[in-house]
Amino acid sequence: MKIFHTRSGLSTYLNSKKTSNFSVGLVPTMGALHNGHLSLIEIAANQTDLVVCSIFVNPTQFTDSKDLDNYPRPIENDIAKLEAAHCDVLFLPSVSEMYHKTEQWHIDLGDLDKRLEGKIRPGHYQGVTQIVNKLFTTVNPDKAFFGQKDYQQFLVIKKMVDQLKLDVELIMCPIIREQDGLAMSSRNIHLSPKEHADALILNQVLKFLEENFKTQNLINLEKEATKILESSEGIELEYLEICNADNLEPVNSEDYPSLVALVAAKVGRTRLIDNTILR
Ligand code: AMP
């Protein structure tokens, strides 16, 4: 696996590789890699000729500086995992390589910036689009691979790609879970065994919604699921919503062609998110 620390080094290398039929896949990550990330690498390898994984803990998307400081950075481990997964290229830039000191960025994300994660973490998606746009410019990928785990993030990036008319195909990859159902996340290492056990209710409630959304009123179902989470030990619920899967607007009737249920909660000090596409 080749490792690049500079944008110019990476793009020179990729330009030398790119011939008419050669495709590049990009998998952006913040590292502390787990099987969820590695599944993206595998899907990218099946669909493109060369896979670039980026590892960059992006400061502009953190709304809490402690969270940024505490974010795990086991880089030697990550490199070993990427080598084992036959990733072709790792892009590992420093913060100063990606950002000048004074840099303004704002893109109109509409309601996506104000609801759910956007509401709880103001500015988060501006930071996400800022760094993903920089990665797209550097790598110029034919396809970019993102996890359904961050469902709202996927819609946000899609919106940016549409608005800026970027020439990249976005691929949403399924959520990879632990055997017990907990969605894999770099933050799971902060969970104590008790917190891990408490956190299982998140996936269980999403399953409950999957089993019942066809036969029950959606508003009542959302209320029932919220009650379950609010009374669950160790869970500090932030939101549980059933939304229109195309734009994350709240649903108020049964006749939506696409539906997604999204949940966010703190378990101890660790913030977790999960979701399921119902329809
Ligand atoms: P992160 O390192 O958390 O920024 O995640 C990098 C990419 O991996 C994002 O596209 C995530 O949606 C994706 N991802 C994170 N966790 C999972 C998971 N459990 N299953 C599938 N993809 C995931």
Tab-separated table of C-alpha atoms and ligand atoms in Angstrom:
chain	number	residue	atom	x	y	z
A	1	MET	CA	0.000	0.000	0.000
A	2	LYS	CA	1.302	3.448	-0.890
A	3	ILE	CA	1.004	6.161	1.751
A	4	PHE	CA	0.790	9.861	0.879
A	5	HIS	CA	0.865	12.778	3.304
A	6	THR	CA	0.496	15.616	0.794
A	7	ARG	CA	-2.275	16.510	-1.622
A	8	SER	CA	0.175	17.197	-4.433
A	9	GLY	CA	1.976	13.858	-3.930
A	10	LEU	CA	-1.299	11.964	-4.043
A	11	SER	CA	-2.773	13.742	-7.045
A	12	THR	CA	0.470	13.443	-9.053
A	13	TYR	CA	0.458	9.700	-8.380
A	14	LEU	CA	-3.216	9.322	-9.285
A	15	ASN	CA	-2.831	11.385	-12.461
A	16	SER	CA	-0.038	9.088	-13.575
A	17	LYS	CA	-2.339	6.095	-13.040
A	18	LYS	CA	-5.476	7.468	-14.631
A	19	THR	CA	-5.914	6.323	-18.179
A	20	SER	CA	-9.217	6.297	-20.019
A	21	ASN	CA	-10.561	3.085	-18.491
A	22	PHE	CA	-9.004	3.319	-15.046
A	23	SER	CA	-11.374	4.084	-12.167
A	24	VAL	CA	-10.575	5.371	-8.689
A	25	GLY	CA	-12.681	4.754	-5.568
A	26	LEU	CA	-12.432	6.917	-2.460
A	27	VAL	CA	-13.276	5.826	1.088
A	28	PRO	CA	-13.035	8.798	3.474
A	29	THR	CA	-12.598	7.905	7.153
A	30	MET	CA	-11.399	9.339	10.438
A	31	GLY	CA	-9.467	6.172	11.271
A	32	ALA	CA	-9.740	3.845	14.281
A	33	LEU	CA	-10.804	1.412	11.608
A	34	HIS	CA	-13.231	-1.441	12.250
A	35	ASN	CA	-15.005	-3.945	10.023
A	36	GLY	CA	-17.565	-1.316	9.001
A	37	HIS	CA	-14.800	0.773	7.408
A	38	LEU	CA	-13.182	-2.329	5.930
A	39	SER	CA	-16.477	-3.343	4.303
A	40	LEU	CA	-16.400	-0.014	2.441
A	41	ILE	CA	-12.862	-0.783	1.225
A	42	GLU	CA	-14.034	-4.190	0.009
A	43	ILE	CA	-17.062	-2.769	-1.821
A	44	ALA	CA	-14.860	-0.058	-3.357
A	45	ALA	CA	-12.315	-2.675	-4.504
A	46	ASN	CA	-15.093	-4.636	-6.218
A	47	GLN	CA	-16.312	-1.580	-8.099
A	48	THR	CA	-13.148	0.366	-8.977
A	49	ASP	CA	-9.562	-0.307	-10.142
A	50	LEU	CA	-7.759	1.564	-7.368
A	51	VAL	CA	-8.963	2.293	-3.830
A	52	VAL	CA	-7.840	5.346	-1.880
A	53	CYS	CA	-8.699	5.376	1.818
A	54	SER	CA	-8.218	8.664	3.622
A	55	ILE	CA	-7.675	8.919	7.364
A	56	PHE	CA	-8.133	12.418	8.685
A	57	VAL	CA	-9.692	13.462	11.978
A	58	ASN	CA	-11.298	16.591	10.606
A	59	PRO	CA	-11.301	19.388	13.222
A	60	THR	CA	-13.936	21.522	11.473
A	61	GLN	CA	-16.668	18.902	11.928
A	62	PHE	CA	-16.218	18.599	15.699
A	63	THR	CA	-18.493	20.764	17.792
A	64	ASP	CA	-16.862	19.677	21.047
A	65	SER	CA	-13.090	20.120	21.415
A	66	LYS	CA	-12.923	17.363	24.060
A	67	ASP	CA	-14.515	14.964	21.592
A	68	LEU	CA	-11.852	15.951	19.049
A	69	ASP	CA	-9.034	15.436	21.579
A	70	ASN	CA	-10.425	12.089	22.705
A	71	TYR	CA	-11.019	10.741	19.220
A	72	PRO	CA	-9.004	7.483	18.945
A	73	ARG	CA	-5.978	7.584	16.589
A	74	PRO	CA	-4.408	4.090	16.474
A	75	ILE	CA	-2.589	4.766	13.207
A	76	GLU	CA	-0.171	1.780	13.194
A	77	ASN	CA	-3.115	-0.573	13.700
A	78	ASP	CA	-5.081	1.157	10.967
A	79	ILE	CA	-2.212	0.797	8.489
A	80	ALA	CA	-1.960	-2.932	9.267
A	81	LYS	CA	-5.728	-3.351	8.727
A	82	LEU	CA	-5.634	-1.502	5.414
A	83	GLU	CA	-2.655	-3.583	4.243
A	84	ALA	CA	-4.539	-6.762	5.137
A	85	ALA	CA	-7.603	-5.476	3.259
A	86	HIS	CA	-5.409	-4.860	0.144
A	87	CYS	CA	-6.172	-1.165	0.081
A	88	ASP	CA	-4.070	0.449	-2.669
A	89	VAL	CA	-3.451	3.920	-1.273
A	90	LEU	CA	-3.703	5.582	2.130
A	91	PHE	CA	-3.972	9.364	2.253
A	92	LEU	CA	-2.847	10.546	5.676
A	93	PRO	CA	-2.570	14.334	5.669
A	94	SER	CA	-1.858	16.677	8.567
A	95	VAL	CA	-4.335	19.396	9.546
A	96	SER	CA	-2.073	22.088	8.029
A	97	GLU	CA	-1.955	20.145	4.767
A	98	MET	CA	-5.746	20.370	4.503
A	99	TYR	CA	-6.470	23.802	6.000
A	100	HIS	CA	-5.082	27.296	5.758
A	101	LYS	CA	-5.482	29.241	8.975
A	102	THR	CA	-8.152	31.584	7.681
A	103	GLU	CA	-10.675	29.714	5.637
A	104	GLN	CA	-14.367	30.368	5.146
A	105	TRP	CA	-16.774	27.686	4.010
A	106	HIS	CA	-20.510	27.693	3.823
A	107	ILE	CA	-22.860	25.695	1.683
A	108	ASP	CA	-26.638	25.847	1.791
A	109	LEU	CA	-27.778	22.487	3.115
A	110	GLY	CA	-31.331	23.639	3.834
A	111	ASP	CA	-33.177	21.706	6.521
A	112	LEU	CA	-30.562	18.938	6.569
A	113	ASP	CA	-28.368	21.358	8.490
A	114	LYS	CA	-31.100	22.133	11.016
A	115	ARG	CA	-32.623	18.765	11.836
A	116	LEU	CA	-31.484	15.708	13.815
A	117	GLU	CA	-27.648	15.672	13.804
A	118	GLY	CA	-27.581	19.134	12.217
A	119	LYS	CA	-29.607	20.548	15.102
A	120	ILE	CA	-27.669	18.826	17.858
A	121	ARG	CA	-24.243	19.493	16.324
A	122	PRO	CA	-24.479	22.954	14.704
A	123	GLY	CA	-21.780	23.435	12.077
A	124	HIS	CA	-20.988	19.711	11.942
A	125	TYR	CA	-22.181	19.215	8.368
A	126	GLN	CA	-20.493	22.373	7.146
A	127	GLY	CA	-17.223	20.816	8.368
A	128	VAL	CA	-18.094	17.478	6.772
A	129	THR	CA	-18.836	19.007	3.365
A	130	GLN	CA	-15.738	21.205	3.608
A	131	ILE	CA	-13.383	18.256	4.073
A	132	VAL	CA	-15.189	15.904	1.674
A	133	ASN	CA	-15.068	18.590	-1.007
A	134	LYS	CA	-11.302	18.957	-0.450
A	135	LEU	CA	-10.868	15.181	-0.655
A	136	PHE	CA	-12.912	15.040	-3.870
A	137	THR	CA	-10.794	17.816	-5.399
A	138	THR	CA	-7.559	16.050	-4.419
A	139	VAL	CA	-8.489	12.506	-5.415
A	140	ASN	CA	-10.972	13.228	-8.212
A	141	PRO	CA	-12.611	9.826	-7.622
A	142	ASP	CA	-15.029	8.146	-10.017
A	143	LYS	CA	-16.927	6.747	-7.040
A	144	ALA	CA	-16.952	7.601	-3.347
A	145	PHE	CA	-18.157	5.137	-0.723
A	146	PHE	CA	-19.988	6.101	2.466
A	147	GLY	CA	-21.795	4.090	5.143
A	148	GLN	CA	-25.532	4.085	5.698
A	149	LYS	CA	-24.510	4.268	9.361
A	150	ASP	CA	-24.226	8.046	8.838
A	151	TYR	CA	-27.433	8.301	6.838
A	152	GLN	CA	-27.907	12.050	7.181
A	153	GLN	CA	-24.272	12.599	6.220
A	154	PHE	CA	-24.888	10.691	2.994
A	155	LEU	CA	-27.821	12.971	2.102
A	156	VAL	CA	-25.734	16.041	2.963
A	157	ILE	CA	-22.879	14.935	0.693
A	158	LYS	CA	-25.367	14.106	-2.064
A	159	LYS	CA	-26.774	17.600	-1.739
A	160	MET	CA	-23.293	19.125	-2.002
A	161	VAL	CA	-22.451	16.994	-5.049
A	162	ASP	CA	-25.693	18.090	-6.745
A	163	GLN	CA	-25.212	21.753	-5.853
A	164	LEU	CA	-21.573	21.973	-6.936
A	165	LYS	CA	-22.240	19.637	-9.886
A	166	LEU	CA	-19.329	17.406	-8.886
A	167	ASP	CA	-18.574	14.511	-11.189
A	168	VAL	CA	-18.537	11.658	-8.679
A	169	GLU	CA	-20.899	8.766	-8.051
A	170	LEU	CA	-21.854	8.253	-4.408
A	171	ILE	CA	-22.353	4.706	-3.155
A	172	MET	CA	-24.160	3.993	0.119
A	173	CYS	CA	-22.870	0.839	1.859
A	174	PRO	CA	-24.812	-1.228	4.444
A	175	ILE	CA	-24.344	-0.881	8.212
A	176	ILE	CA	-22.001	-3.511	9.662
A	177	ARG	CA	-22.931	-4.634	13.167
A	178	GLU	CA	-21.362	-6.557	16.015
A	179	GLN	CA	-22.814	-10.054	16.456
A	180	ASP	CA	-25.040	-8.702	19.210
A	181	GLY	CA	-26.492	-6.055	16.855
A	182	LEU	CA	-24.630	-2.931	17.997
A	183	ALA	CA	-23.657	-0.859	14.958
A	184	MET	CA	-19.862	-0.778	14.679
A	185	SER	CA	-18.360	2.606	15.489
A	186	SER	CA	-14.918	3.931	16.350
A	187	ARG	CA	-16.523	5.313	19.505
A	188	ASN	CA	-17.616	1.861	20.760
A	189	ILE	CA	-14.184	1.359	22.382
A	190	HIS	CA	-15.207	3.999	24.945
A	191	LEU	CA	-18.153	1.828	26.116
A	192	SER	CA	-17.785	-0.213	29.300
A	193	PRO	CA	-19.214	-3.769	29.081
A	194	LYS	CA	-22.339	-2.548	30.937
A	195	GLU	CA	-22.740	0.436	28.577
A	196	HIS	CA	-22.255	-1.843	25.571
A	197	ALA	CA	-25.064	-4.058	26.896
A	198	ASP	CA	-27.280	-1.009	27.543
A	199	ALA	CA	-26.623	0.281	24.009
A	200	LEU	CA	-28.135	-2.834	22.414
A	201	ILE	CA	-31.605	-1.367	22.928
A	202	LEU	CA	-30.916	1.085	20.081
A	203	ASN	CA	-30.800	-1.650	17.457
A	204	GLN	CA	-33.609	-3.545	19.193
A	205	VAL	CA	-35.910	-0.530	18.936
A	206	LEU	CA	-35.059	-0.108	15.248
A	207	LYS	CA	-35.955	-3.783	14.748
A	208	PHE	CA	-39.237	-3.190	16.593
A	209	LEU	CA	-39.991	-0.387	14.109
A	210	GLU	CA	-39.109	-2.649	11.159
A	211	GLU	CA	-41.541	-5.255	12.439
A	212	ASN	CA	-44.429	-2.867	13.061
A	213	PHE	CA	-44.308	0.064	10.634
A	214	LYS	CA	-46.496	-1.640	8.034
A	215	THR	CA	-49.371	-2.283	10.413
A	216	GLN	CA	-49.269	0.596	12.894
A	217	ASN	CA	-49.765	4.340	12.685
A	218	LEU	CA	-46.285	5.885	12.284
A	219	ILE	CA	-46.808	8.691	14.790
A	220	ASN	CA	-47.998	6.282	17.480
A	221	LEU	CA	-45.213	3.882	16.669
A	222	GLU	CA	-42.606	6.635	16.986
A	223	LYS	CA	-44.078	7.621	20.354
A	224	GLU	CA	-44.029	4.024	21.572
A	225	ALA	CA	-40.418	3.534	20.490
A	226	THR	CA	-39.439	6.828	22.132
A	227	LYS	CA	-41.050	5.672	25.396
A	228	ILE	CA	-39.116	2.422	25.312
A	229	LEU	CA	-35.832	4.299	24.882
A	230	GLU	CA	-36.652	6.932	27.483
A	231	SER	CA	-37.274	4.229	30.053
A	232	SER	CA	-34.209	2.172	29.119
A	233	GLU	CA	-31.407	1.971	31.629
A	234	GLY	CA	-28.242	3.887	30.763
A	235	ILE	CA	-29.765	5.591	27.700
A	236	GLU	CA	-29.987	9.355	27.375
A	237	LEU	CA	-32.115	9.718	24.269
A	238	GLU	CA	-31.421	12.652	21.911
A	239	TYR	CA	-33.861	11.755	19.150
A	240	LEU	CA	-35.779	8.894	17.611
A	241	GLU	CA	-37.572	9.880	14.421
A	242	ILE	CA	-39.262	8.225	11.499
A	243	CYS	CA	-38.572	10.442	8.483
A	244	ASN	CA	-39.004	10.725	4.767
A	245	ALA	CA	-35.831	8.922	3.623
A	246	ASP	CA	-35.249	11.330	0.729
A	247	ASN	CA	-34.989	14.551	2.733
A	248	LEU	CA	-35.413	13.604	6.430
A	249	GLU	CA	-38.603	15.619	6.807
A	250	PRO	CA	-40.783	14.282	9.617
A	251	VAL	CA	-43.625	12.052	8.446
A	252	ASN	CA	-47.198	12.698	9.443
A	253	SER	CA	-49.091	10.150	7.393
A	254	GLU	CA	-48.634	6.610	6.132
A	255	ASP	CA	-48.207	7.232	2.430
A	256	TYR	CA	-44.496	7.969	2.089
A	257	PRO	CA	-42.656	6.088	-0.641
A	258	SER	CA	-39.439	5.993	1.381
A	259	LEU	CA	-38.960	5.890	5.140
A	260	VAL	CA	-35.988	5.835	7.460
A	261	ALA	CA	-35.894	5.638	11.268
A	262	LEU	CA	-32.945	7.372	12.942
A	263	VAL	CA	-31.826	7.331	16.533
A	264	ALA	CA	-29.158	9.130	18.558
A	265	ALA	CA	-28.425	8.646	22.244
A	266	LYS	CA	-25.730	9.039	24.805
A	267	VAL	CA	-24.725	5.874	26.574
A	268	GLY	CA	-22.568	6.965	29.489
A	269	ARG	CA	-20.346	9.611	27.911
A	270	THR	CA	-20.412	8.033	24.471
A	271	ARG	CA	-22.709	9.369	21.796
A	272	LEU	CA	-24.066	6.727	19.426
A	273	ILE	CA	-26.194	6.915	16.280
A	274	ASP	CA	-27.993	4.212	14.334
A	275	ASN	CA	-30.735	3.920	11.735
A	276	THR	CA	-32.750	1.587	9.563
A	277	ILE	CA	-34.280	2.134	6.145
A	278	LEU	CA	-37.855	0.971	6.613
A	279	ARG	CA	-38.997	1.448	3.068
B	1	AMP	P1	-15.883	7.637	10.223
B	1	AMP	O1	-14.486	7.144	10.326
B	1	AMP	O2	-16.706	7.394	11.429
B	1	AMP	O3	-15.951	9.046	9.700
B	1	AMP	O4	-16.580	6.745	9.109
B	1	AMP	C1	-16.023	6.636	7.822
B	1	AMP	C2	-17.023	5.951	6.930
B	1	AMP	O5	-17.311	4.652	7.424
B	1	AMP	C3	-18.360	6.691	6.853
B	1	AMP	O6	-18.848	6.656	5.523
B	1	AMP	C4	-19.236	5.878	7.774
B	1	AMP	O7	-20.620	5.953	7.462
B	1	AMP	C5	-18.707	4.477	7.535
B	1	AMP	N1	-19.046	3.606	8.646
B	1	AMP	C6	-18.850	3.858	9.972
B	1	AMP	N2	-19.349	2.855	10.720
B	1	AMP	C7	-19.869	1.946	9.849
B	1	AMP	C8	-20.541	0.704	10.005
B	1	AMP	N3	-20.783	0.177	11.202
B	1	AMP	N4	-20.936	0.058	8.891
B	1	AMP	C9	-20.700	0.577	7.656
B	1	AMP	N5	-20.084	1.744	7.433
B	1	AMP	C10	-19.666	2.430	8.521
